[in-house]
């Protein structure tokens, strides 16, 4: 039996960094995907391993089923349950990942392999299978490649358990566990450009957290401002449009809020108002174009 699933990438329009500290964020799915296929081994395959193939990197990782059972005794759960592994099991998964040959420039794969082993073994135990992954999303660029990998993988695993997971592409507003759908009533044109400048998401988030600890009162004002920008941006996107003048006015306000949120680059003179996606520091450049551009 083989199943296939996909999950889209995302862009954050407003509220990055601040959402970690309780403010609202506005995000949208993009038409670029990560694809996952999983096939259980059959007796005819004579294959007793769990394999993960990363097609875009031409890499394959494998673990003998017997080794998984030996190292992680608490394997498998019902698809309706939320798996809860012990600290010992998590250390065991880390040891299984450490046994793999991972080049230094691919060290970011450690977390992906750990997520794969945790999700797979928590649902399907040590059952031999081959999982193949390919993606249209550049890694570490701000398009949510890691999240798309985990969502597509989870969807495929649950489908193998006869469960149904619907992936809906739309725009959302999120704050501290509260998720709201944002229905767009205005055309939004975005150009996504990969700057090919790498960045460390964990380090960037940590740097803002440290600043919040050093300057709590000042950073509280910053986070409140970011929250207001996200809320106003969502209101503008959802508000009715009566004529072309209303569209132009909404686009101007949309652009102003994006400018306040993160600032533009010098591409503005070409009709595109641009900013670095996500938490900054490199990655993707998101360019907003008005309907008249």
mmCIF file of C-alpha atoms in Angstrom:
data_model
loop_
_atom_site.group_PDB
_atom_site.id
_atom_site.type_symbol
_atom_site.label_atom_id
_atom_site.label_comp_id
_atom_site.label_asym_id
_atom_site.label_seq_id
_atom_site.Cartn_x
_atom_site.Cartn_y
_atom_site.Cartn_z
ATOM 1 C CA UNK A 1 0.000 0.000 0.000
ATOM 2 C CA UNK A 2 1.295 3.464 -0.921
ATOM 3 C CA UNK A 3 -0.069 6.880 -0.003
ATOM 4 C CA UNK A 4 0.948 10.358 -1.085
ATOM 5 C CA UNK A 5 0.460 13.719 0.584
ATOM 6 C CA UNK A 6 1.607 17.284 0.099
ATOM 7 C CA UNK A 7 1.710 20.455 2.170
ATOM 8 C CA UNK A 8 2.223 24.063 1.025
ATOM 9 C CA UNK A 9 4.829 26.517 2.166
ATOM 10 C CA UNK A 10 3.883 29.784 3.859
ATOM 11 C CA UNK A 11 4.747 33.442 3.995
ATOM 12 C CA UNK A 12 4.274 35.676 7.023
ATOM 13 C CA UNK A 13 2.823 39.059 6.108
ATOM 14 C CA UNK A 14 3.032 40.639 9.563
ATOM 15 C CA UNK A 15 3.852 39.718 13.142
ATOM 16 C CA UNK A 16 7.017 37.608 12.816
ATOM 17 C CA UNK A 17 9.112 37.534 16.007
ATOM 18 C CA UNK A 18 6.309 39.216 17.975
ATOM 19 C CA UNK A 19 4.065 36.125 17.684
ATOM 20 C CA UNK A 20 6.565 34.230 19.852
ATOM 21 C CA UNK A 21 5.771 36.736 22.600
ATOM 22 C CA UNK A 22 1.977 36.595 22.373
ATOM 23 C CA UNK A 23 1.181 39.011 19.531
ATOM 24 C CA UNK A 24 -0.896 38.234 16.430
ATOM 25 C CA UNK A 25 0.571 37.110 13.135
ATOM 26 C CA UNK A 26 -0.940 37.058 9.624
ATOM 27 C CA UNK A 27 0.277 34.267 7.349
ATOM 28 C CA UNK A 28 -0.724 32.820 3.990
ATOM 29 C CA UNK A 29 -0.083 29.585 2.124
ATOM 30 C CA UNK A 30 1.869 29.727 -1.149
ATOM 31 C CA UNK A 31 1.519 27.580 -4.238
ATOM 32 C CA UNK A 32 4.761 25.657 -3.625
ATOM 33 C CA UNK A 33 4.703 22.247 -1.960
ATOM 34 C CA UNK A 34 6.572 19.511 -0.160
ATOM 35 C CA UNK A 35 5.554 16.030 -1.292
ATOM 36 C CA UNK A 36 5.745 12.819 0.756
ATOM 37 C CA UNK A 37 4.983 9.269 -0.358
ATOM 38 C CA UNK A 38 5.098 6.250 1.959
ATOM 39 C CA UNK A 39 4.920 2.609 0.935
ATOM 40 C CA UNK A 40 4.868 -0.349 3.313
ATOM 41 C CA UNK A 41 7.221 -3.151 2.395
ATOM 42 C CA UNK A 42 5.680 -6.423 1.211
ATOM 43 C CA UNK A 43 7.018 -9.951 1.747
ATOM 44 C CA UNK A 44 8.075 -9.977 -1.908
ATOM 45 C CA UNK A 45 10.326 -6.948 -1.284
ATOM 46 C CA UNK A 46 12.424 -8.936 1.190
ATOM 47 C CA UNK A 47 13.200 -5.596 2.871
ATOM 48 C CA UNK A 48 13.183 -5.315 6.653
ATOM 49 C CA UNK A 49 14.195 -1.653 6.964
ATOM 50 C CA UNK A 50 12.585 1.727 7.469
ATOM 51 C CA UNK A 51 13.965 4.054 4.790
ATOM 52 C CA UNK A 52 13.781 7.794 4.241
ATOM 53 C CA UNK A 53 14.706 9.071 0.785
ATOM 54 C CA UNK A 54 15.347 12.785 0.290
ATOM 55 C CA UNK A 55 15.079 12.998 -3.469
ATOM 56 C CA UNK A 56 16.243 16.592 -3.929
ATOM 57 C CA UNK A 57 19.468 15.900 -2.021
ATOM 58 C CA UNK A 58 20.027 12.408 -3.432
ATOM 59 C CA UNK A 59 20.251 11.084 0.138
ATOM 60 C CA UNK A 60 18.847 7.946 1.751
ATOM 61 C CA UNK A 61 18.778 6.983 5.430
ATOM 62 C CA UNK A 62 17.757 3.583 6.766
ATOM 63 C CA UNK A 63 17.161 1.767 10.056
ATOM 64 C CA UNK A 64 16.649 -2.009 10.507
ATOM 65 C CA UNK A 65 13.188 -2.760 11.901
ATOM 66 C CA UNK A 66 14.699 -4.984 14.580
ATOM 67 C CA UNK A 67 16.974 -2.170 15.722
ATOM 68 C CA UNK A 68 14.008 0.216 16.058
ATOM 69 C CA UNK A 69 12.144 -2.300 18.223
ATOM 70 C CA UNK A 70 15.228 -2.906 20.331
ATOM 71 C CA UNK A 71 16.078 0.756 20.899
ATOM 72 C CA UNK A 72 12.532 2.144 21.239
ATOM 73 C CA UNK A 73 10.407 -0.321 23.235
ATOM 74 C CA UNK A 74 7.291 1.902 23.416
ATOM 75 C CA UNK A 75 6.474 1.786 19.702
ATOM 76 C CA UNK A 76 3.154 2.516 18.030
ATOM 77 C CA UNK A 77 -0.138 4.054 19.095
ATOM 78 C CA UNK A 78 -3.654 4.485 17.802
ATOM 79 C CA UNK A 79 -3.992 7.215 15.155
ATOM 80 C CA UNK A 80 -6.568 8.900 17.392
ATOM 81 C CA UNK A 81 -4.093 9.180 20.253
ATOM 82 C CA UNK A 82 -1.427 11.811 20.777
ATOM 83 C CA UNK A 83 1.880 9.958 21.175
ATOM 84 C CA UNK A 84 3.829 10.713 24.319
ATOM 85 C CA UNK A 85 7.333 9.298 24.408
ATOM 86 C CA UNK A 86 9.511 9.142 27.488
ATOM 87 C CA UNK A 87 12.752 11.053 27.752
ATOM 88 C CA UNK A 88 14.515 7.731 27.294
ATOM 89 C CA UNK A 89 12.725 7.116 23.997
ATOM 90 C CA UNK A 90 13.616 10.572 22.729
ATOM 91 C CA UNK A 91 17.265 9.903 23.609
ATOM 92 C CA UNK A 92 16.999 6.622 21.740
ATOM 93 C CA UNK A 93 15.723 8.430 18.647
ATOM 94 C CA UNK A 94 18.632 10.860 18.936
ATOM 95 C CA UNK A 95 21.058 7.913 19.036
ATOM 96 C CA UNK A 96 19.464 6.406 15.920
ATOM 97 C CA UNK A 97 19.950 9.710 14.087
ATOM 98 C CA UNK A 98 23.552 10.016 15.271
ATOM 99 C CA UNK A 99 24.340 6.652 13.676
ATOM 100 C CA UNK A 100 23.602 8.115 10.252
ATOM 101 C CA UNK A 101 26.296 9.776 8.157
ATOM 102 C CA UNK A 102 25.353 13.442 7.945
ATOM 103 C CA UNK A 103 27.798 15.927 6.440
ATOM 104 C CA UNK A 104 28.500 19.106 8.409
ATOM 105 C CA UNK A 105 26.845 21.335 5.808
ATOM 106 C CA UNK A 106 23.686 19.192 6.134
ATOM 107 C CA UNK A 107 23.565 19.319 9.944
ATOM 108 C CA UNK A 108 20.085 20.855 9.753
ATOM 109 C CA UNK A 109 18.813 17.426 8.694
ATOM 110 C CA UNK A 110 19.224 16.139 12.260
ATOM 111 C CA UNK A 111 15.940 17.710 13.366
ATOM 112 C CA UNK A 112 14.149 16.464 10.204
ATOM 113 C CA UNK A 113 15.326 12.875 10.760
ATOM 114 C CA UNK A 114 14.328 13.060 14.429
ATOM 115 C CA UNK A 115 10.849 14.329 13.490
ATOM 116 C CA UNK A 116 10.489 11.566 10.910
ATOM 117 C CA UNK A 117 11.455 8.783 13.331
ATOM 118 C CA UNK A 118 9.235 10.167 16.105
ATOM 119 C CA UNK A 119 6.165 10.540 13.883
ATOM 120 C CA UNK A 120 6.585 7.235 12.071
ATOM 121 C CA UNK A 121 7.389 4.995 15.035
ATOM 122 C CA UNK A 122 4.715 6.605 17.219
ATOM 123 C CA UNK A 123 2.020 5.593 14.700
ATOM 124 C CA UNK A 124 3.371 2.565 12.821
ATOM 125 C CA UNK A 125 5.966 1.153 15.199
ATOM 126 C CA UNK A 126 8.835 -0.656 13.513
ATOM 127 C CA UNK A 127 6.910 -1.704 10.393
ATOM 128 C CA UNK A 128 9.270 -1.680 7.367
ATOM 129 C CA UNK A 129 8.498 1.013 4.818
ATOM 130 C CA UNK A 130 10.024 3.490 2.389
ATOM 131 C CA UNK A 131 9.237 7.200 2.664
ATOM 132 C CA UNK A 132 10.209 9.492 -0.211
ATOM 133 C CA UNK A 133 10.333 13.281 0.099
ATOM 134 C CA UNK A 134 10.684 15.961 -2.568
ATOM 135 C CA UNK A 135 10.054 19.672 -2.282
ATOM 136 C CA UNK A 136 9.656 22.848 -4.280
ATOM 137 C CA UNK A 137 10.521 24.874 -1.170
ATOM 138 C CA UNK A 138 14.074 26.169 -0.647
ATOM 139 C CA UNK A 139 15.507 25.184 2.731
ATOM 140 C CA UNK A 140 16.058 27.810 5.438
ATOM 141 C CA UNK A 141 14.607 30.625 3.335
ATOM 142 C CA UNK A 142 11.510 31.530 5.332
ATOM 143 C CA UNK A 143 8.909 29.541 3.392
ATOM 144 C CA UNK A 144 8.272 27.014 6.176
ATOM 145 C CA UNK A 145 10.026 24.034 4.578
ATOM 146 C CA UNK A 146 10.406 22.166 7.890
ATOM 147 C CA UNK A 147 6.759 22.668 8.824
ATOM 148 C CA UNK A 148 5.604 21.580 5.348
ATOM 149 C CA UNK A 149 7.718 18.424 5.698
ATOM 150 C CA UNK A 150 6.141 17.553 9.062
ATOM 151 C CA UNK A 151 2.578 18.304 7.876
ATOM 152 C CA UNK A 152 2.913 16.293 4.652
ATOM 153 C CA UNK A 153 4.549 13.432 6.551
ATOM 154 C CA UNK A 154 1.813 13.463 9.204
ATOM 155 C CA UNK A 155 -0.889 13.475 6.522
ATOM 156 C CA UNK A 156 0.651 10.456 4.791
ATOM 157 C CA UNK A 157 1.098 8.557 8.057
ATOM 158 C CA UNK A 158 -2.479 9.210 9.141
ATOM 159 C CA UNK A 159 -3.783 8.212 5.712
ATOM 160 C CA UNK A 160 -2.015 4.875 6.164
ATOM 161 C CA UNK A 161 -3.957 4.565 9.421
ATOM 162 C CA UNK A 162 -7.264 5.084 7.560
ATOM 163 C CA UNK A 163 -7.616 8.585 8.973
ATOM 164 C CA UNK A 164 -8.412 11.677 6.887
ATOM 165 C CA UNK A 165 -6.481 14.924 7.047
ATOM 166 C CA UNK A 166 -7.580 17.853 4.893
ATOM 167 C CA UNK A 167 -4.972 20.465 3.984
ATOM 168 C CA UNK A 168 -6.690 23.765 3.193
ATOM 169 C CA UNK A 169 -4.742 26.554 1.529
ATOM 170 C CA UNK A 170 -5.840 29.945 2.838
ATOM 171 C CA UNK A 171 -4.844 32.882 4.984
ATOM 172 C CA UNK A 172 -4.883 32.800 8.781
ATOM 173 C CA UNK A 173 -4.400 34.967 11.836
ATOM 174 C CA UNK A 174 -2.825 33.257 14.817
ATOM 175 C CA UNK A 175 -2.204 34.301 18.396
ATOM 176 C CA UNK A 176 -1.292 32.137 21.401
ATOM 177 C CA UNK A 177 -3.277 29.101 20.339
ATOM 178 C CA UNK A 178 -6.139 31.056 18.733
ATOM 179 C CA UNK A 179 -6.467 30.394 15.005
ATOM 180 C CA UNK A 180 -8.800 32.412 12.757
ATOM 181 C CA UNK A 181 -9.451 32.163 9.023
ATOM 182 C CA UNK A 182 -8.832 35.389 7.096
ATOM 183 C CA UNK A 183 -11.029 35.587 3.986
ATOM 184 C CA UNK A 184 -9.458 37.861 1.402
ATOM 185 C CA UNK A 185 -11.705 40.365 -0.386
ATOM 186 C CA UNK A 186 -8.867 42.039 -2.254
ATOM 187 C CA UNK A 187 -6.455 40.792 -4.931
ATOM 188 C CA UNK A 188 -2.972 40.360 -3.474
ATOM 189 C CA UNK A 189 -0.074 39.932 -5.893
ATOM 190 C CA UNK A 190 3.205 38.704 -4.443
ATOM 191 C CA UNK A 191 6.558 38.002 -6.051
ATOM 192 C CA UNK A 192 8.754 35.622 -4.056
ATOM 193 C CA UNK A 193 12.516 35.829 -4.681
ATOM 194 C CA UNK A 194 15.145 33.632 -3.051
ATOM 195 C CA UNK A 195 18.050 35.847 -1.937
ATOM 196 C CA UNK A 196 20.211 32.729 -1.398
ATOM 197 C CA UNK A 197 21.362 34.281 1.870
ATOM 198 C CA UNK A 198 21.229 31.655 4.588
ATOM 199 C CA UNK A 199 19.985 32.370 8.080
ATOM 200 C CA UNK A 200 19.635 30.587 11.434
ATOM 201 C CA UNK A 201 16.007 30.737 12.571
ATOM 202 C CA UNK A 202 16.748 29.500 16.095
ATOM 203 C CA UNK A 203 19.499 32.084 16.640
ATOM 204 C CA UNK A 204 17.392 34.966 15.306
ATOM 205 C CA UNK A 205 14.404 34.094 17.508
ATOM 206 C CA UNK A 206 16.701 33.697 20.512
ATOM 207 C CA UNK A 207 18.284 37.119 19.911
ATOM 208 C CA UNK A 208 14.885 38.849 20.093
ATOM 209 C CA UNK A 209 14.000 36.903 23.245
ATOM 210 C CA UNK A 210 17.239 38.029 24.884
ATOM 211 C CA UNK A 211 16.494 41.628 23.956
ATOM 212 C CA UNK A 212 13.016 41.272 25.466
ATOM 213 C CA UNK A 213 14.588 40.106 28.723
ATOM 214 C CA UNK A 214 17.045 43.025 28.780
ATOM 215 C CA UNK A 215 14.442 45.667 27.854
ATOM 216 C CA UNK A 216 11.036 44.272 28.884
ATOM 217 C CA UNK A 217 9.096 47.551 28.959
ATOM 218 C CA UNK A 218 10.377 48.830 25.608
ATOM 219 C CA UNK A 219 9.962 45.477 23.849
ATOM 220 C CA UNK A 220 6.398 45.197 25.187
ATOM 221 C CA UNK A 221 5.570 48.352 23.199
ATOM 222 C CA UNK A 222 7.214 46.811 20.116
ATOM 223 C CA UNK A 223 5.203 43.597 20.436
ATOM 224 C CA UNK A 224 1.965 45.525 21.014
ATOM 225 C CA UNK A 225 2.652 47.566 17.879
ATOM 226 C CA UNK A 226 3.277 44.377 15.891
ATOM 227 C CA UNK A 227 0.002 42.971 17.227
ATOM 228 C CA UNK A 228 -1.870 46.092 16.086
ATOM 229 C CA UNK A 229 -0.295 45.905 12.621
ATOM 230 C CA UNK A 230 -1.317 42.254 12.202
ATOM 231 C CA UNK A 231 -4.882 42.914 13.346
ATOM 232 C CA UNK A 232 -5.295 45.952 11.087
ATOM 233 C CA UNK A 233 -3.783 44.064 8.144
ATOM 234 C CA UNK A 234 -6.302 41.229 8.632
ATOM 235 C CA UNK A 235 -9.173 43.750 8.851
ATOM 236 C CA UNK A 236 -8.101 45.429 5.602
ATOM 237 C CA UNK A 237 -7.825 42.111 3.761
ATOM 238 C CA UNK A 238 -11.328 41.068 4.876
ATOM 239 C CA UNK A 239 -13.146 44.387 4.459
ATOM 240 C CA UNK A 240 -15.583 44.705 1.499
ATOM 241 C CA UNK A 241 -14.536 46.307 -1.796
ATOM 242 C CA UNK A 242 -17.044 48.628 -3.502
ATOM 243 C CA UNK A 243 -15.042 49.955 -6.476
ATOM 244 C CA UNK A 244 -11.542 50.376 -7.948
ATOM 245 C CA UNK A 245 -10.898 53.384 -5.712
ATOM 246 C CA UNK A 246 -11.529 51.214 -2.669
ATOM 247 C CA UNK A 247 -9.049 48.638 -3.992
ATOM 248 C CA UNK A 248 -6.378 51.332 -4.460
ATOM 249 C CA UNK A 249 -6.957 52.717 -0.973
ATOM 250 C CA UNK A 250 -6.742 49.259 0.581
ATOM 251 C CA UNK A 251 -3.534 48.498 -1.323
ATOM 252 C CA UNK A 252 -1.962 51.720 -0.066
ATOM 253 C CA UNK A 253 -2.844 50.879 3.527
ATOM 254 C CA UNK A 254 -1.648 47.306 2.999
ATOM 255 C CA UNK A 255 1.710 48.559 1.754
ATOM 256 C CA UNK A 256 2.069 51.072 4.590
ATOM 257 C CA UNK A 257 1.462 48.376 7.186
ATOM 258 C CA UNK A 258 4.036 46.112 5.557
ATOM 259 C CA UNK A 259 6.507 48.999 5.618
ATOM 260 C CA UNK A 260 5.872 49.586 9.325
ATOM 261 C CA UNK A 261 6.166 45.885 9.975
ATOM 262 C CA UNK A 262 9.586 45.369 8.433
ATOM 263 C CA UNK A 263 10.597 47.983 5.864
ATOM 264 C CA UNK A 264 11.184 47.893 2.129
ATOM 265 C CA UNK A 265 14.221 47.285 -0.061
ATOM 266 C CA UNK A 266 15.298 49.364 -3.056
ATOM 267 C CA UNK A 267 13.018 47.426 -5.436
ATOM 268 C CA UNK A 268 10.187 49.789 -4.514
ATOM 269 C CA UNK A 269 11.148 52.053 -7.419
ATOM 270 C CA UNK A 270 10.207 49.264 -9.872
ATOM 271 C CA UNK A 271 6.655 49.097 -8.578
ATOM 272 C CA UNK A 272 7.316 46.318 -6.086
ATOM 273 C CA UNK A 273 7.409 46.973 -2.334
ATOM 274 C CA UNK A 274 9.634 44.319 -0.815
ATOM 275 C CA UNK A 275 10.689 42.901 2.524
ATOM 276 C CA UNK A 276 12.595 39.897 3.804
ATOM 277 C CA UNK A 277 10.178 37.099 4.668
ATOM 278 C CA UNK A 278 9.692 35.619 8.103
ATOM 279 C CA UNK A 279 12.111 36.637 10.808
ATOM 280 C CA UNK A 280 14.631 38.381 8.561
ATOM 281 C CA UNK A 281 18.365 37.763 8.405
ATOM 282 C CA UNK A 282 18.225 36.338 4.881
ATOM 283 C CA UNK A 283 16.057 33.868 3.026
ATOM 284 C CA UNK A 284 13.195 34.991 0.809
ATOM 285 C CA UNK A 285 12.262 38.465 -0.322
ATOM 286 C CA UNK A 286 8.512 39.013 -0.561
ATOM 287 C CA UNK A 287 7.484 41.708 -3.033
ATOM 288 C CA UNK A 288 4.024 43.279 -2.911
ATOM 289 C CA UNK A 289 2.711 44.744 -6.160
ATOM 290 C CA UNK A 290 -0.352 46.946 -6.483
ATOM 291 C CA UNK A 291 -3.041 46.095 -9.047
ATOM 292 C CA UNK A 292 -1.863 48.994 -11.209
ATOM 293 C CA UNK A 293 1.781 47.772 -11.398
#
